[in-house]
Amino acid sequence: MKNLLVIVVLALSLTSFQARAQCCTASKSDKTGEINNNLQTAKTVKFKITGITCAGCSNTIYSALKEVDGVLEHSVEYPGDIAIIEFDDSKTNIEALKKVIEKKGYKVELLKENIKGKV
């Protein structure tokens, strides 16, 4: 019985070390350095997106934008149906961003270009 207790304690302590190691490491998609290097060519746009009916729709758009080379930061709000995207103008443009969202089945309208503030 004592051996079983020792095994359980060891197993629990090992899983807690593994969980801490994963939460504290930088992810491969960390773009902090890229953001700092591209501040001179960064632009920010605000889109109104029609057709978002749930948080899953918002996540679909978010994931699609995450794959676009040149997107530095972005958020997709639901409810609200707004996307704010900061991007490197030398790598992508507004029309390309609109097409990515439209390809997922949503209607996109440009509300503001070169807005100030963090995404």
CSV table of N, CA and C in Angstrom, one decimal:
chain,number,residue,atom,x,y,z
A,1,MET,N,0.8,-1.2,0.0
A,1,MET,CA,0.0,0.0,0.0
A,1,MET,C,0.9,1.3,0.0
A,2,LYS,N,2.0,1.2,0.8
A,2,LYS,CA,2.9,2.3,0.8
A,2,LYS,C,3.5,2.6,-0.5
A,3,ASN,N,3.9,1.5,-1.2
A,3,ASN,CA,4.5,1.6,-2.6
A,3,ASN,C,3.5,2.3,-3.5
A,4,LEU,N,2.2,1.9,-3.4
A,4,LEU,CA,1.2,2.5,-4.3
A,4,LEU,C,1.1,4.0,-4.1
A,5,LEU,N,1.1,4.4,-2.8
A,5,LEU,CA,1.0,5.8,-2.4
A,5,LEU,C,2.2,6.6,-3.0
A,6,VAL,N,3.4,6.0,-2.9
A,6,VAL,CA,4.6,6.7,-3.5
A,6,VAL,C,4.5,6.8,-5.0
A,7,ILE,N,4.0,5.8,-5.7
A,7,ILE,CA,3.8,5.9,-7.1
A,7,ILE,C,2.8,7.0,-7.5
A,8,VAL,N,1.7,7.1,-6.8
A,8,VAL,CA,0.7,8.1,-7.1
A,8,VAL,C,1.3,9.5,-6.9
A,9,VAL,N,2.0,9.7,-5.8
A,9,VAL,CA,2.6,11.0,-5.5
A,9,VAL,C,3.6,11.4,-6.6
A,10,LEU,N,4.4,10.4,-7.0
A,10,LEU,CA,5.4,10.7,-8.1
A,10,LEU,C,4.7,11.0,-9.4
A,11,ALA,N,3.7,10.3,-9.7
A,11,ALA,CA,3.0,10.5,-11.0
A,11,ALA,C,2.3,11.9,-11.0
A,12,LEU,N,1.7,12.3,-9.9
A,12,LEU,CA,1.1,13.6,-9.8
A,12,LEU,C,2.2,14.7,-9.9
A,13,SER,N,3.3,14.6,-9.2
A,13,SER,CA,4.3,15.6,-9.3
A,13,SER,C,4.9,15.7,-10.7
A,14,LEU,N,5.1,14.6,-11.4
A,14,LEU,CA,5.6,14.7,-12.7
A,14,LEU,C,4.6,15.4,-13.7
A,15,THR,N,3.4,15.2,-13.6
A,15,THR,CA,2.4,15.9,-14.4
A,15,THR,C,2.3,17.3,-14.1
A,16,SER,N,2.5,17.7,-12.9
A,16,SER,CA,2.5,19.2,-12.6
A,16,SER,C,3.7,19.9,-13.2
A,17,PHE,N,4.9,19.2,-13.2
A,17,PHE,CA,6.1,19.8,-13.8
A,17,PHE,C,5.9,19.9,-15.3
A,18,GLN,N,5.3,18.9,-15.9
A,18,GLN,CA,5.1,19.0,-17.4
A,18,GLN,C,4.1,20.1,-17.7
A,19,ALA,N,3.0,20.3,-16.9
A,19,ALA,CA,2.1,21.3,-17.2
A,19,ALA,C,2.7,22.7,-17.1
A,20,ARG,N,3.5,22.9,-16.1
A,20,ARG,CA,4.2,24.2,-16.0
A,20,ARG,C,5.2,24.5,-17.1
A,21,ALA,N,5.9,23.4,-17.6
A,21,ALA,CA,6.8,23.6,-18.7
A,21,ALA,C,6.1,24.1,-20.0
A,22,GLN,N,4.9,23.5,-20.2
A,22,GLN,CA,4.2,23.9,-21.4
A,22,GLN,C,3.6,25.3,-21.4
A,23,CYS,N,3.2,25.7,-20.2
A,23,CYS,CA,2.5,27.0,-20.1
A,23,CYS,C,3.5,28.2,-20.2
A,24,CYS,N,4.7,27.9,-19.9
A,24,CYS,CA,5.7,29.0,-19.8
A,24,CYS,C,6.6,29.2,-21.0
A,25,THR,N,6.5,28.3,-22.0
A,25,THR,CA,7.3,28.4,-23.2
A,25,THR,C,6.6,29.3,-24.2
A,26,ALA,N,7.4,29.9,-25.0
A,26,ALA,CA,6.9,30.8,-26.1
A,26,ALA,C,6.4,29.8,-27.2
A,27,SER,N,5.3,30.2,-27.8
A,27,SER,CA,4.8,29.4,-28.9
A,27,SER,C,5.5,29.7,-30.2
A,28,LYS,N,5.4,28.8,-31.2
A,28,LYS,CA,6.1,29.0,-32.5
A,28,LYS,C,5.5,30.1,-33.2
A,29,SER,N,4.2,30.4,-32.9
A,29,SER,CA,3.5,31.5,-33.7
A,29,SER,C,3.7,32.9,-33.0
A,30,ASP,N,4.6,33.0,-32.1
A,30,ASP,CA,4.8,34.2,-31.4
A,30,ASP,C,5.5,35.2,-32.4
A,31,LYS,N,4.8,36.3,-32.7
A,31,LYS,CA,5.2,37.2,-33.7
A,31,LYS,C,5.7,38.5,-33.2
A,32,THR,N,6.1,38.6,-31.9
A,32,THR,CA,6.5,39.8,-31.3
A,32,THR,C,7.7,40.5,-32.0
A,33,GLY,N,8.7,39.7,-32.4
A,33,GLY,CA,9.8,40.3,-33.1
A,33,GLY,C,9.4,40.8,-34.5
A,34,GLU,N,8.6,40.0,-35.1
A,34,GLU,CA,8.1,40.5,-36.4
A,34,GLU,C,7.3,41.8,-36.3
A,35,ILE,N,6.5,41.9,-35.3
A,35,ILE,CA,5.7,43.1,-35.1
A,35,ILE,C,6.7,44.3,-34.9
A,36,ASN,N,7.7,44.2,-34.1
A,36,ASN,CA,8.6,45.3,-33.8
A,36,ASN,C,9.4,45.6,-35.1
A,37,ASN,N,9.7,44.7,-35.9
A,37,ASN,CA,10.5,44.9,-37.1
A,37,ASN,C,9.6,45.6,-38.2
A,38,ASN,N,8.3,45.4,-38.2
A,38,ASN,CA,7.5,45.9,-39.2
A,38,ASN,C,6.6,47.1,-38.9
A,39,LEU,N,7.0,47.8,-37.8
A,39,LEU,CA,6.1,48.9,-37.4
A,39,LEU,C,6.0,50.0,-38.4
A,40,GLN,N,7.1,50.2,-39.2
A,40,GLN,CA,7.0,51.2,-40.2
A,40,GLN,C,6.0,50.9,-41.3
A,41,THR,N,5.8,49.7,-41.6
A,41,THR,CA,4.9,49.3,-42.7
A,41,THR,C,3.6,48.8,-42.2
A,42,ALA,N,3.3,48.9,-40.9
A,42,ALA,CA,2.1,48.4,-40.3
A,42,ALA,C,0.9,49.3,-40.6
A,43,LYS,N,-0.2,48.7,-40.9
A,43,LYS,CA,-1.5,49.4,-41.1
A,43,LYS,C,-2.5,48.6,-40.3
A,44,THR,N,-3.5,49.3,-39.9
A,44,THR,CA,-4.6,48.7,-39.1
A,44,THR,C,-6.0,49.0,-39.8
A,45,VAL,N,-6.8,48.0,-40.0
A,45,VAL,CA,-8.1,48.2,-40.6
A,45,VAL,C,-9.2,47.7,-39.7
A,46,LYS,N,-10.4,48.2,-39.9
A,46,LYS,CA,-11.6,47.7,-39.1
A,46,LYS,C,-12.6,47.3,-40.2
A,47,PHE,N,-13.0,46.0,-40.1
A,47,PHE,CA,-14.0,45.5,-41.0
A,47,PHE,C,-15.4,45.2,-40.2
A,48,LYS,N,-16.5,45.4,-40.9
A,48,LYS,CA,-17.8,45.0,-40.5
A,48,LYS,C,-18.0,43.7,-41.2
A,49,ILE,N,-18.3,42.6,-40.5
A,49,ILE,CA,-18.5,41.3,-41.1
A,49,ILE,C,-19.9,40.8,-41.0
A,50,THR,N,-20.6,40.6,-42.1
A,50,THR,CA,-21.9,40.1,-42.0
A,50,THR,C,-22.0,38.6,-42.2
A,51,GLY,N,-22.7,37.9,-41.4
A,51,GLY,CA,-22.9,36.5,-41.4
A,51,GLY,C,-22.4,35.7,-40.2
A,52,ILE,N,-21.8,36.4,-39.3
A,52,ILE,CA,-21.3,35.8,-38.1
A,52,ILE,C,-22.5,35.5,-37.2
A,53,THR,N,-22.7,34.2,-36.9
A,53,THR,CA,-23.9,33.9,-36.1
A,53,THR,C,-23.6,33.3,-34.8
A,54,CYS,N,-22.3,33.0,-34.6
A,54,CYS,CA,-21.9,32.4,-33.3
A,54,CYS,C,-20.4,32.6,-33.1
A,55,ALA,N,-19.9,32.2,-31.9
A,55,ALA,CA,-18.5,32.3,-31.6
A,55,ALA,C,-17.6,31.4,-32.5
A,56,GLY,N,-18.2,30.3,-33.0
A,56,GLY,CA,-17.5,29.4,-33.9
A,56,GLY,C,-17.2,30.1,-35.2
A,57,CYS,N,-18.1,30.9,-35.7
A,57,CYS,CA,-17.9,31.7,-36.9
A,57,CYS,C,-16.7,32.7,-36.7
A,58,SER,N,-16.7,33.3,-35.5
A,58,SER,CA,-15.6,34.2,-35.2
A,58,SER,C,-14.3,33.5,-35.1
A,59,ASN,N,-14.3,32.3,-34.6
A,59,ASN,CA,-13.0,31.5,-34.5
A,59,ASN,C,-12.6,31.1,-35.9
A,60,THR,N,-13.5,30.8,-36.8
A,60,THR,CA,-13.2,30.4,-38.2
A,60,THR,C,-12.4,31.6,-38.9
A,61,ILE,N,-13.0,32.8,-38.7
A,61,ILE,CA,-12.4,34.0,-39.3
A,61,ILE,C,-11.0,34.2,-38.7
A,62,TYR,N,-10.9,34.1,-37.4
A,62,TYR,CA,-9.7,34.4,-36.6
A,62,TYR,C,-8.6,33.4,-37.1
A,63,SER,N,-8.9,32.1,-37.2
A,63,SER,CA,-8.0,31.1,-37.7
A,63,SER,C,-7.5,31.4,-39.1
A,64,ALA,N,-8.4,31.8,-40.0
A,64,ALA,CA,-8.1,32.1,-41.4
A,64,ALA,C,-7.1,33.3,-41.4
A,65,LEU,N,-7.4,34.3,-40.7
A,65,LEU,CA,-6.5,35.5,-40.7
A,65,LEU,C,-5.1,35.2,-40.1
A,66,LYS,N,-5.1,34.2,-39.1
A,66,LYS,CA,-3.8,33.9,-38.5
A,66,LYS,C,-2.9,33.2,-39.5
A,67,GLU,N,-3.4,32.6,-40.5
A,67,GLU,CA,-2.6,32.0,-41.6
A,67,GLU,C,-2.0,32.9,-42.6
A,68,VAL,N,-2.5,34.2,-42.6
A,68,VAL,CA,-2.1,35.1,-43.7
A,68,VAL,C,-0.7,35.7,-43.3
A,69,ASP,N,0.2,35.5,-44.3
A,69,ASP,CA,1.5,36.1,-44.1
A,69,ASP,C,1.4,37.6,-44.1
A,70,GLY,N,1.9,38.3,-43.0
A,70,GLY,CA,1.8,39.7,-42.9
A,70,GLY,C,0.8,40.2,-41.9
A,71,VAL,N,-0.1,39.3,-41.4
A,71,VAL,CA,-1.0,39.7,-40.3
A,71,VAL,C,-0.2,39.7,-39.0
A,72,LEU,N,-0.1,40.9,-38.4
A,72,LEU,CA,0.7,41.0,-37.2
A,72,LEU,C,-0.2,40.7,-35.9
A,73,GLU,N,-1.3,41.3,-35.9
A,73,GLU,CA,-2.3,41.1,-34.7
A,73,GLU,C,-3.7,41.2,-35.3
A,74,HIS,N,-4.6,40.6,-34.7
A,74,HIS,CA,-6.0,40.7,-35.1
A,74,HIS,C,-7.0,40.2,-34.0
A,75,SER,N,-8.2,40.7,-34.1
A,75,SER,CA,-9.2,40.3,-33.2
A,75,SER,C,-10.5,40.3,-34.0
A,76,VAL,N,-11.4,39.3,-33.7
A,76,VAL,CA,-12.7,39.2,-34.3
A,76,VAL,C,-13.7,39.2,-33.2
A,77,GLU,N,-14.6,40.1,-33.2
A,77,GLU,CA,-15.6,40.3,-32.1
A,77,GLU,C,-16.9,39.6,-32.5
A,78,TYR,N,-17.4,38.8,-31.5
A,78,TYR,CA,-18.8,38.3,-31.6
A,78,TYR,C,-19.3,38.3,-30.2
A,79,PRO,N,-20.5,38.9,-30.0
A,79,PRO,CA,-21.3,39.7,-30.9
A,79,PRO,C,-20.6,41.0,-31.2
A,80,GLY,N,-21.0,41.7,-32.2
A,80,GLY,CA,-20.4,42.9,-32.7
A,80,GLY,C,-20.0,42.8,-34.2
A,81,ASP,N,-19.6,41.6,-34.6
A,81,ASP,CA,-19.3,41.3,-36.0
A,81,ASP,C,-18.3,42.3,-36.5
A,82,ILE,N,-17.2,42.6,-35.7
A,82,ILE,CA,-16.2,43.5,-36.1
A,82,ILE,C,-14.8,42.7,-36.1
A,83,ALA,N,-14.0,43.0,-37.1
A,83,ALA,CA,-12.6,42.5,-37.1
A,83,ALA,C,-11.7,43.7,-37.2
A,84,ILE,N,-10.7,43.7,-36.4
A,84,ILE,CA,-9.7,44.7,-36.4
A,84,ILE,C,-8.4,44.0,-36.7
A,85,ILE,N,-7.7,44.4,-37.7
A,85,ILE,CA,-6.5,43.7,-38.2
A,85,ILE,C,-5.4,44.6,-38.4
A,86,GLU,N,-4.2,44.3,-37.7
A,86,GLU,CA,-3.0,45.1,-38.0
A,86,GLU,C,-2.1,44.2,-38.9
A,87,PHE,N,-1.6,44.8,-40.0
A,87,PHE,CA,-0.9,44.0,-40.9
A,87,PHE,C,0.3,44.7,-41.5
A,88,ASP,N,1.2,44.0,-42.0
A,88,ASP,CA,2.4,44.6,-42.7
A,88,ASP,C,2.0,44.8,-44.1
A,89,ASP,N,2.0,46.1,-44.5
A,89,ASP,CA,1.6,46.5,-45.8
A,89,ASP,C,2.5,46.1,-46.9
A,90,SER,N,3.7,45.7,-46.6
A,90,SER,CA,4.6,45.2,-47.6
A,90,SER,C,4.4,43.7,-47.9
A,91,LYS,N,3.6,43.0,-47.1
A,91,LYS,CA,3.3,41.6,-47.3
A,91,LYS,C,1.9,41.2,-47.7
A,92,THR,N,1.0,42.1,-47.4
A,92,THR,CA,-0.4,41.8,-47.7
A,92,THR,C,-1.1,43.2,-47.8
A,93,ASN,N,-2.4,43.1,-48.2
A,93,ASN,CA,-3.2,44.4,-48.4
A,93,ASN,C,-4.6,44.2,-48.0
A,94,ILE,N,-5.4,45.3,-48.0
A,94,ILE,CA,-6.8,45.2,-47.6
A,94,ILE,C,-7.6,44.3,-48.4
A,95,GLU,N,-7.4,44.3,-49.7
A,95,GLU,CA,-8.2,43.4,-50.6
A,95,GLU,C,-7.9,42.0,-50.3
A,96,ALA,N,-6.7,41.6,-50.1
A,96,ALA,CA,-6.3,40.2,-49.8
A,96,ALA,C,-6.9,39.8,-48.5
A,97,LEU,N,-7.0,40.6,-47.5
A,97,LEU,CA,-7.6,40.3,-46.2
A,97,LEU,C,-9.1,40.1,-46.4
A,98,LYS,N,-9.7,41.0,-47.2
A,98,LYS,CA,-11.2,40.8,-47.4
A,98,LYS,C,-11.4,39.5,-48.1
A,99,LYS,N,-10.6,39.1,-49.1
A,99,LYS,CA,-10.8,37.9,-49.8
A,99,LYS,C,-10.7,36.7,-48.9
A,100,VAL,N,-9.8,36.7,-48.0
A,100,VAL,CA,-9.6,35.6,-47.0
A,100,VAL,C,-10.9,35.4,-46.2
A,101,ILE,N,-11.5,36.5,-45.8
A,101,ILE,CA,-12.8,36.4,-45.0
A,101,ILE,C,-13.9,36.0,-45.9
A,102,GLU,N,-14.0,36.6,-47.1
A,102,GLU,CA,-15.1,36.2,-48.0
A,102,GLU,C,-15.0,34.8,-48.5
A,103,LYS,N,-13.8,34.2,-48.6
A,103,LYS,CA,-13.6,32.8,-49.0
A,103,LYS,C,-14.3,31.9,-47.9
A,104,LYS,N,-14.4,32.3,-46.7
A,104,LYS,CA,-15.0,31.6,-45.6
A,104,LYS,C,-16.5,31.7,-45.6
A,105,GLY,N,-17.0,32.6,-46.5
A,105,GLY,CA,-18.5,32.7,-46.6
A,105,GLY,C,-19.1,33.9,-46.0
A,106,TYR,N,-18.3,34.9,-45.7
A,106,TYR,CA,-18.9,36.1,-45.0
A,106,TYR,C,-18.8,37.3,-45.9
A,107,LYS,N,-19.6,38.3,-45.7
A,107,LYS,CA,-19.6,39.5,-46.4
A,107,LYS,C,-18.7,40.5,-45.6
A,108,VAL,N,-17.9,41.3,-46.2
A,108,VAL,CA,-16.9,42.1,-45.5
A,108,VAL,C,-17.1,43.6,-46.1
A,109,GLU,N,-17.1,44.5,-45.1
A,109,GLU,CA,-17.2,45.9,-45.4
A,109,GLU,C,-16.1,46.7,-44.7
A,110,LEU,N,-15.4,47.5,-45.4
A,110,LEU,CA,-14.3,48.3,-44.7
A,110,LEU,C,-14.9,49.4,-44.0
A,111,LEU,N,-14.7,49.5,-42.7
A,111,LEU,CA,-15.2,50.6,-41.9
A,111,LEU,C,-14.2,51.7,-41.7
A,112,LYS,N,-13.0,51.3,-41.3
A,112,LYS,CA,-11.9,52.3,-41.1
A,112,LYS,C,-10.6,51.8,-41.5
A,113,GLU,N,-9.8,52.7,-42.0
A,113,GLU,CA,-8.4,52.3,-42.4
A,113,GLU,C,-7.4,53.2,-41.6
A,114,ASN,N,-6.3,52.6,-41.3
A,114,ASN,CA,-5.2,53.3,-40.5
A,114,ASN,C,-5.8,53.8,-39.2
A,115,ILE,N,-6.5,53.0,-38.4
A,115,ILE,CA,-7.0,53.4,-37.1
A,115,ILE,C,-5.9,53.3,-36.1
A,116,LYS,N,-6.0,54.1,-35.1
A,116,LYS,CA,-5.0,54.2,-34.1
A,116,LYS,C,-5.3,53.3,-32.9
A,117,GLY,N,-4.3,52.8,-32.2
A,117,GLY,CA,-4.5,52.0,-31.0
A,117,GLY,C,-4.2,50.6,-31.3
A,118,LYS,N,-4.1,49.8,-30.2
A,118,LYS,CA,-3.7,48.4,-30.2
A,118,LYS,C,-4.9,47.6,-30.6
A,119,VAL,N,-4.7,46.5,-31.2
A,119,VAL,CA,-5.7,45.5,-31.6
A,119,VAL,C,-6.1,44.8,-30.4
